[in-house]
Coordinates of C-alpha atoms in Angstrom, one line a residue:
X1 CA 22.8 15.4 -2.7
X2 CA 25.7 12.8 -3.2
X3 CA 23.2 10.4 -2.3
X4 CA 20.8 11.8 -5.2
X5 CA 23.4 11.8 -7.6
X6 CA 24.5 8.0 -6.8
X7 CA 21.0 6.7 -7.6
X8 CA 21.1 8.9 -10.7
X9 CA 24.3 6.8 -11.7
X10 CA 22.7 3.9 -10.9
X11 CA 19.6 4.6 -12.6
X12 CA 20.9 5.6 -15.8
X13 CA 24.3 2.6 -15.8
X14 CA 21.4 -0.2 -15.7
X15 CA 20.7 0.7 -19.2
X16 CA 17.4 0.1 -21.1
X17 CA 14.4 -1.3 -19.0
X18 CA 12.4 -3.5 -21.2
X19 CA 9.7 -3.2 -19.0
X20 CA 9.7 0.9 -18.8
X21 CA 10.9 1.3 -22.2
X22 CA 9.1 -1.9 -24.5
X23 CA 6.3 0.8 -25.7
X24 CA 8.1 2.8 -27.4
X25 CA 7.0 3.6 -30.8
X26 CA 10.4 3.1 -33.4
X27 CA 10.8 4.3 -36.9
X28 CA 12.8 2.2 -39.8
X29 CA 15.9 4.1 -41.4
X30 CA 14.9 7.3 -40.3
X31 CA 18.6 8.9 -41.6
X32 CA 17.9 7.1 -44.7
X33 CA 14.3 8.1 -45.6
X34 CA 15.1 11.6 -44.5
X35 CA 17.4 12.1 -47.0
X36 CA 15.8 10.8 -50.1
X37 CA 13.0 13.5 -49.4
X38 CA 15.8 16.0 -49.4
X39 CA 17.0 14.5 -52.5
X40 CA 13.5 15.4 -54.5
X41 CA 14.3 19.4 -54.0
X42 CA 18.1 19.2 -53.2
X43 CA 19.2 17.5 -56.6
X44 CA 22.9 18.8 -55.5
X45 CA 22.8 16.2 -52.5
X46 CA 25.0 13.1 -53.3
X47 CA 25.2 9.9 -51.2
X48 CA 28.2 8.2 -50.6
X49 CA 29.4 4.7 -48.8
X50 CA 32.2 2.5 -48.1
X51 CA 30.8 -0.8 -48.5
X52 CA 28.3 -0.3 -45.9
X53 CA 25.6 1.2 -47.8
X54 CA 23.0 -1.5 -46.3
X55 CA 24.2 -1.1 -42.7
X56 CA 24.1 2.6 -43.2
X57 CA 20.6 3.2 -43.6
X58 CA 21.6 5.3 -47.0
X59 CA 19.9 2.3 -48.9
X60 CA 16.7 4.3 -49.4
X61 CA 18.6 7.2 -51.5
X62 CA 20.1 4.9 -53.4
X63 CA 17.0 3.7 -54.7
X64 CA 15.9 6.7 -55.3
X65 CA 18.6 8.3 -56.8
X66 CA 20.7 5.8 -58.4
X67 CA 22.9 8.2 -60.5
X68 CA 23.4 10.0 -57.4
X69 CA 24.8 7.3 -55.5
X70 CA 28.4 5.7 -55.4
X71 CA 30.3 2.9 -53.4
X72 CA 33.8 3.8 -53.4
X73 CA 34.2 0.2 -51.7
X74 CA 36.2 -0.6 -48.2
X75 CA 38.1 2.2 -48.8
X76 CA 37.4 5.0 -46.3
X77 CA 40.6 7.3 -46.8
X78 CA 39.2 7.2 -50.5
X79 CA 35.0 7.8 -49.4
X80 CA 36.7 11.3 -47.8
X81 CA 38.9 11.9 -50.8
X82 CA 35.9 11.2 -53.2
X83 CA 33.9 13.5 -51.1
X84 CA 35.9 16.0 -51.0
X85 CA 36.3 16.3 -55.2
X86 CA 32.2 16.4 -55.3
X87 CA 32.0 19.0 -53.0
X88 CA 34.4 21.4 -55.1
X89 CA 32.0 20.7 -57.9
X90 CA 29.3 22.1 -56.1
X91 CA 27.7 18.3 -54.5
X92 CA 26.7 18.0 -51.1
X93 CA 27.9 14.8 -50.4
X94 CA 26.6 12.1 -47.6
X95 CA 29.1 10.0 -46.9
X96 CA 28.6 6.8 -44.7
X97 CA 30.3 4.3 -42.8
X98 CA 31.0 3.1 -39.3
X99 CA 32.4 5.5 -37.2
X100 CA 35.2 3.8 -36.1
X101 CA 36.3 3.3 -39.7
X102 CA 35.8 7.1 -40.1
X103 CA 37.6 8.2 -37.6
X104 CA 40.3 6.2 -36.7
X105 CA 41.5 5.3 -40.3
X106 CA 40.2 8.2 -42.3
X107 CA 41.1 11.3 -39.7
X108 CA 43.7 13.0 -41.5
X109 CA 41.5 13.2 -44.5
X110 CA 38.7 14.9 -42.7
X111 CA 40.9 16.8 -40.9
X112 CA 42.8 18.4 -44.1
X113 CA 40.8 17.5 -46.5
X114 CA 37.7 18.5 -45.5
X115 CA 38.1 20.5 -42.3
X116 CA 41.2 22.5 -43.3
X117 CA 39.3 23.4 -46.4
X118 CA 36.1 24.2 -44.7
X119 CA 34.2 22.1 -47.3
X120 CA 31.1 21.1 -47.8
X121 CA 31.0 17.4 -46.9
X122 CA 29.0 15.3 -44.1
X123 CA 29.8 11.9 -42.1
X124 CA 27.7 9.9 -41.3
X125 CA 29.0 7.6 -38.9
X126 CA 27.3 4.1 -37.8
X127 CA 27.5 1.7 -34.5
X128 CA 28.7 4.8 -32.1
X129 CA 29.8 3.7 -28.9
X130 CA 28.1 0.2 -27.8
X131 CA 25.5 -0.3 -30.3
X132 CA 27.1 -3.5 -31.7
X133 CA 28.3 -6.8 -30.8
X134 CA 31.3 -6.7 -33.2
X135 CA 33.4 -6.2 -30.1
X136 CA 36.3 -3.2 -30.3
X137 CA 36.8 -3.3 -33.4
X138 CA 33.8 -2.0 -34.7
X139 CA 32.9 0.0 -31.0
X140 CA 33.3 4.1 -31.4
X141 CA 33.6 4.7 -28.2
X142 CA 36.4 7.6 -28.9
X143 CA 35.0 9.4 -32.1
X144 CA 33.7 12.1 -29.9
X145 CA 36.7 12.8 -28.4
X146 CA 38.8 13.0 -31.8
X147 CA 36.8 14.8 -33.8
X148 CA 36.5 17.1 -31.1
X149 CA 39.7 18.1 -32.1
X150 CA 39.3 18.9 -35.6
X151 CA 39.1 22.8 -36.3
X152 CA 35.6 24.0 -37.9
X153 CA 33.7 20.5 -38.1
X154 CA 30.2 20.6 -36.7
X155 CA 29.6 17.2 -34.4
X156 CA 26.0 16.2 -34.0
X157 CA 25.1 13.4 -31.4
X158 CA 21.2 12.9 -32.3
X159 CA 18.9 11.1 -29.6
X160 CA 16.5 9.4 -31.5
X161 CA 14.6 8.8 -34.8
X162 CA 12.0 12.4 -34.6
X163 CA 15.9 13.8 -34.5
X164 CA 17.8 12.0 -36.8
X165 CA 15.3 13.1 -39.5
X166 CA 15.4 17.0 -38.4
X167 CA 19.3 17.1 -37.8
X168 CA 19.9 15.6 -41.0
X169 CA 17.8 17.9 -42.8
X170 CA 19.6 21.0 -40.5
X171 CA 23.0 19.7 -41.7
X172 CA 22.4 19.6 -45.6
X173 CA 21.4 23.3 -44.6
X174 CA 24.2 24.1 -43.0
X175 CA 27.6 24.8 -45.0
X176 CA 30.5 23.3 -43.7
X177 CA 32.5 19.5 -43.0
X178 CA 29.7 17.9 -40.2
X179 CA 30.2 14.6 -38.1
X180 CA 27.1 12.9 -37.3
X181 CA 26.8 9.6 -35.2
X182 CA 24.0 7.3 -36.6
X183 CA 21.4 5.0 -34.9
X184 CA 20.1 2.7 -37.4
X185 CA 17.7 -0.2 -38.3
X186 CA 14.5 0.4 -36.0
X187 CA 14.8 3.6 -34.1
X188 CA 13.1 4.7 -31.4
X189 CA 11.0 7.5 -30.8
X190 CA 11.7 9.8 -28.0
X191 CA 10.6 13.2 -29.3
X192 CA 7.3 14.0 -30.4
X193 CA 7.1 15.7 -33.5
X194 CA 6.9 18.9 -32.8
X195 CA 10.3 18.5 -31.5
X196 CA 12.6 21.3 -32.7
X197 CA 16.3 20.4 -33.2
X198 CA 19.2 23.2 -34.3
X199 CA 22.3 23.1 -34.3
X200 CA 24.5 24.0 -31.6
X201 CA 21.3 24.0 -29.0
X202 CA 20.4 21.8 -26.0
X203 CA 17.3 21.6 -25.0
X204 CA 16.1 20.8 -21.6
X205 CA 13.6 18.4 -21.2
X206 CA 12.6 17.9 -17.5
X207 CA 13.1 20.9 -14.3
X208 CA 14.8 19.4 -11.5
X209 CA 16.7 21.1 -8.2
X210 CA 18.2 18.3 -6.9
X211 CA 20.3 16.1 -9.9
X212 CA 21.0 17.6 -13.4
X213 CA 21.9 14.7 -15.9
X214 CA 23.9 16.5 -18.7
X215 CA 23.2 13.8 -21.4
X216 CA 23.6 13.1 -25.7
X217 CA 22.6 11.0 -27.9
X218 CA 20.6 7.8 -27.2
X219 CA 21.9 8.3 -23.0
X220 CA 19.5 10.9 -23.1
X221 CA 16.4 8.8 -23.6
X222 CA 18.5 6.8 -20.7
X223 CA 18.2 10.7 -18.8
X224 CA 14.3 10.6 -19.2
X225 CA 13.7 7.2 -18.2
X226 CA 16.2 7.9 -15.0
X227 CA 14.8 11.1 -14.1
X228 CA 11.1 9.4 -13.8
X229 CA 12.5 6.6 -11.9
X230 CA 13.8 9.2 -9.5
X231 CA 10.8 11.0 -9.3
X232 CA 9.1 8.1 -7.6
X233 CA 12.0 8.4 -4.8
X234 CA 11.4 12.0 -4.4
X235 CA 14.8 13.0 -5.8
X236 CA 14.2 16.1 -8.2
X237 CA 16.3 15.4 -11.7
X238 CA 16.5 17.8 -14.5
X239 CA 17.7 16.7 -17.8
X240 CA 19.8 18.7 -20.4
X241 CA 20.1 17.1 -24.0
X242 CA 22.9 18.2 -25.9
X243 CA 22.7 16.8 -29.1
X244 CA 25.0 18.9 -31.0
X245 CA 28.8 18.7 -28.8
X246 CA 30.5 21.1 -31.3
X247 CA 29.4 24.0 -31.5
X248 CA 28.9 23.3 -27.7
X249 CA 25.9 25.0 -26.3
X250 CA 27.7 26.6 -23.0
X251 CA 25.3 29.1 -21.8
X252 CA 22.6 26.4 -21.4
X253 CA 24.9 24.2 -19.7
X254 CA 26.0 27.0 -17.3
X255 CA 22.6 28.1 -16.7
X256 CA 21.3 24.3 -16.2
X257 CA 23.7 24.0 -13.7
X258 CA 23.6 26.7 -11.7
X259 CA 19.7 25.4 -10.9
X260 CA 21.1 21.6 -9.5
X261 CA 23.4 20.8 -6.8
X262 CA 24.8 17.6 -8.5
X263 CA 25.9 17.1 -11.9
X264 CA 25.6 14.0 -14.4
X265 CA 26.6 13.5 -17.6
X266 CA 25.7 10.4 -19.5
X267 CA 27.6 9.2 -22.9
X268 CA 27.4 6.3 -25.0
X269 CA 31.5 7.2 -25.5
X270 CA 34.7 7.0 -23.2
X271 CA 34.0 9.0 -20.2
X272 CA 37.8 11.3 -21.4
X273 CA 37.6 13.5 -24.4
X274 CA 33.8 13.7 -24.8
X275 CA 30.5 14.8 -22.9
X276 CA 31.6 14.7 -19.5
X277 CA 35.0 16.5 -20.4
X278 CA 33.1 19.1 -22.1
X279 CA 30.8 20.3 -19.1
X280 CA 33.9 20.0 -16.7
X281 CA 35.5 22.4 -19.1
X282 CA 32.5 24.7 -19.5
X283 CA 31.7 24.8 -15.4
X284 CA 35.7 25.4 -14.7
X285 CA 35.7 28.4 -17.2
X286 CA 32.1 29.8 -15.8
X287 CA 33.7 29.6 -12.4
X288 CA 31.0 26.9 -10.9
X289 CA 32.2 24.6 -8.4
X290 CA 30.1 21.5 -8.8
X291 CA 30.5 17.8 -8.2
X292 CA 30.3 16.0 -11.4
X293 CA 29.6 12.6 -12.0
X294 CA 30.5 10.8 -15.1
X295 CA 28.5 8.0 -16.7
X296 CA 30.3 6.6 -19.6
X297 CA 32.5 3.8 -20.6
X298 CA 36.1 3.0 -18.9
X299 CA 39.0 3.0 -20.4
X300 CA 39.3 -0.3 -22.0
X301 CA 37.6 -2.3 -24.9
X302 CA 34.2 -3.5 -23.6
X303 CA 33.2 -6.9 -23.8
X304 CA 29.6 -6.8 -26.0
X305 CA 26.6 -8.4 -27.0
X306 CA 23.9 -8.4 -29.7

């Protein structure tokens, strides 16, 4: 099965195949759009940015609901603060920006003033992971990791556009500080949509006995594409999707494993502290001796390109 598992590596580290993937159908700001539909009924909903309300996709609420919209500016310690006030009037604020810019210079504000306080305030977080050509500075590639950390926050991990819209309309439901990575511009479509997201589920998406690829976010449409390749070469690869990597979902990942000889987890985030360290965690405590391979990035600032 090592053998399996290899080609599964291999499969899913060459990234996206224009030539299986080109036909993909993609939807424009689907975070966005979703939202200002919210807004229409949900006229406590806010929206919130740091400067980056065009490369946030939040654009479409604004336009909608001007008088519901502010730019605290490139200030991101102050977007938390800010949305931390509204929700103690009652709001339910959005707030954007990238996640690195969330994360790394505004984590003691979600941690105490939002997590600590259990309120009512979700991040929307841009470019996770490689998904832009800024370089490291602008490259999330350990948000997972730290907000894993964080007592009481929900972190959501979406796939593709059919679940951007429907975890976005689970988390204005759901009371509570959330963490949400964001795909944005022109978004694939992975999911049909009858797809049924909620929180703190994975959902498998293909049987296999030989390789299960443990994947999240936009690695998992990575997963599919890998486990049909595989197919072709008679290797049997399930794939697990776990959008949502806190509240982890462990009895589908025990049970998911149990059914494979050869674990693989797939991440658009640092291989520590995320995905991959989440299933180790989940198979030591369940008792399952399993080898696991770990797709991911290395530890160190990768080179990119648009």
């Amino acid at each position: 099965m090592n053998g399996a598992a290899t080609e599964a590596g291999r499969t899913l580290a060459m990234g996206q195949d224009e030539a299986v993937r080109g036909g993909r159908q993609s939807v424009e700001a689907p975070f966005g759009n979703a939202l200002a539909r919210l807004g229409q009924s949900r006229p406590e909903i806010v929206g919130l940015t740091a400067d980056l309300g065009k490369y946030t996709d939040i654009l479409p609420f604004r336009d909608a609901f001007p008088e519901r919209f502010f730019n605290v500016g490139m200030a991101e310690q102050n977007l938390v603060a800010v949305a931390a006030g509204l929700a103690r009037t009652g709001k339910v604020p959005f707030a954007t920006t990238y996640g690195v810019f969330a994360t790394r210079r505004a984590y003691d504000f979600i941690a105490i003033a939002l997590a600590h306080s259990n309120l009512n305030v979700k991040i929307v977080a841009g470019l996770p992971g490689l998904t832009t050509g800024y370089g490291g500075t602008h490259q999330a590639i350990e948000d997972l990791a730290l907000m894993r950390m964080i007592p009481g926050l929900t972190i959501i991990d979406p796939c593709d556009a059919t679940e951007i819209e429907a975890a976005t309309e689970a988390i204005a439901e759901r009371h509570g500080p959330v963490y949400m990575r964001l795909l944005r511009g022109s978004v694939p479509v992975v999911f049909e949509a009858g797809y049924r997201f909620e929180i703190g589920k994975a959902r498998q998406l293909r049987d296999g006995s030989d390789v299960g690829i443990i994947s999240t976010g936009f690695m998992t449409e990575r997963a599919l594409d890998a486990a049909d390749a595989l197919r072709k070469q008679g290797i049997s690869a399930g794939v697990l999707h776990v959008p949502t990597i806190k509240p982890f979902d462990v009895e589908a990942a025990v049970a998911f494993a149990a059914g494979v000889s050869h674990i693989v987890t797939a991440e658009n985030h640092v291989v520590v502290g995320g995905l991959a360290s989440l299933v180790v965690e989940t198979l030591f405590d369940a008792g399952i001796a399993k080898k696991v391979t770990r797709i991911g990035l290395p530890d160190r600032y990768i080179e990119c390109g648009a």
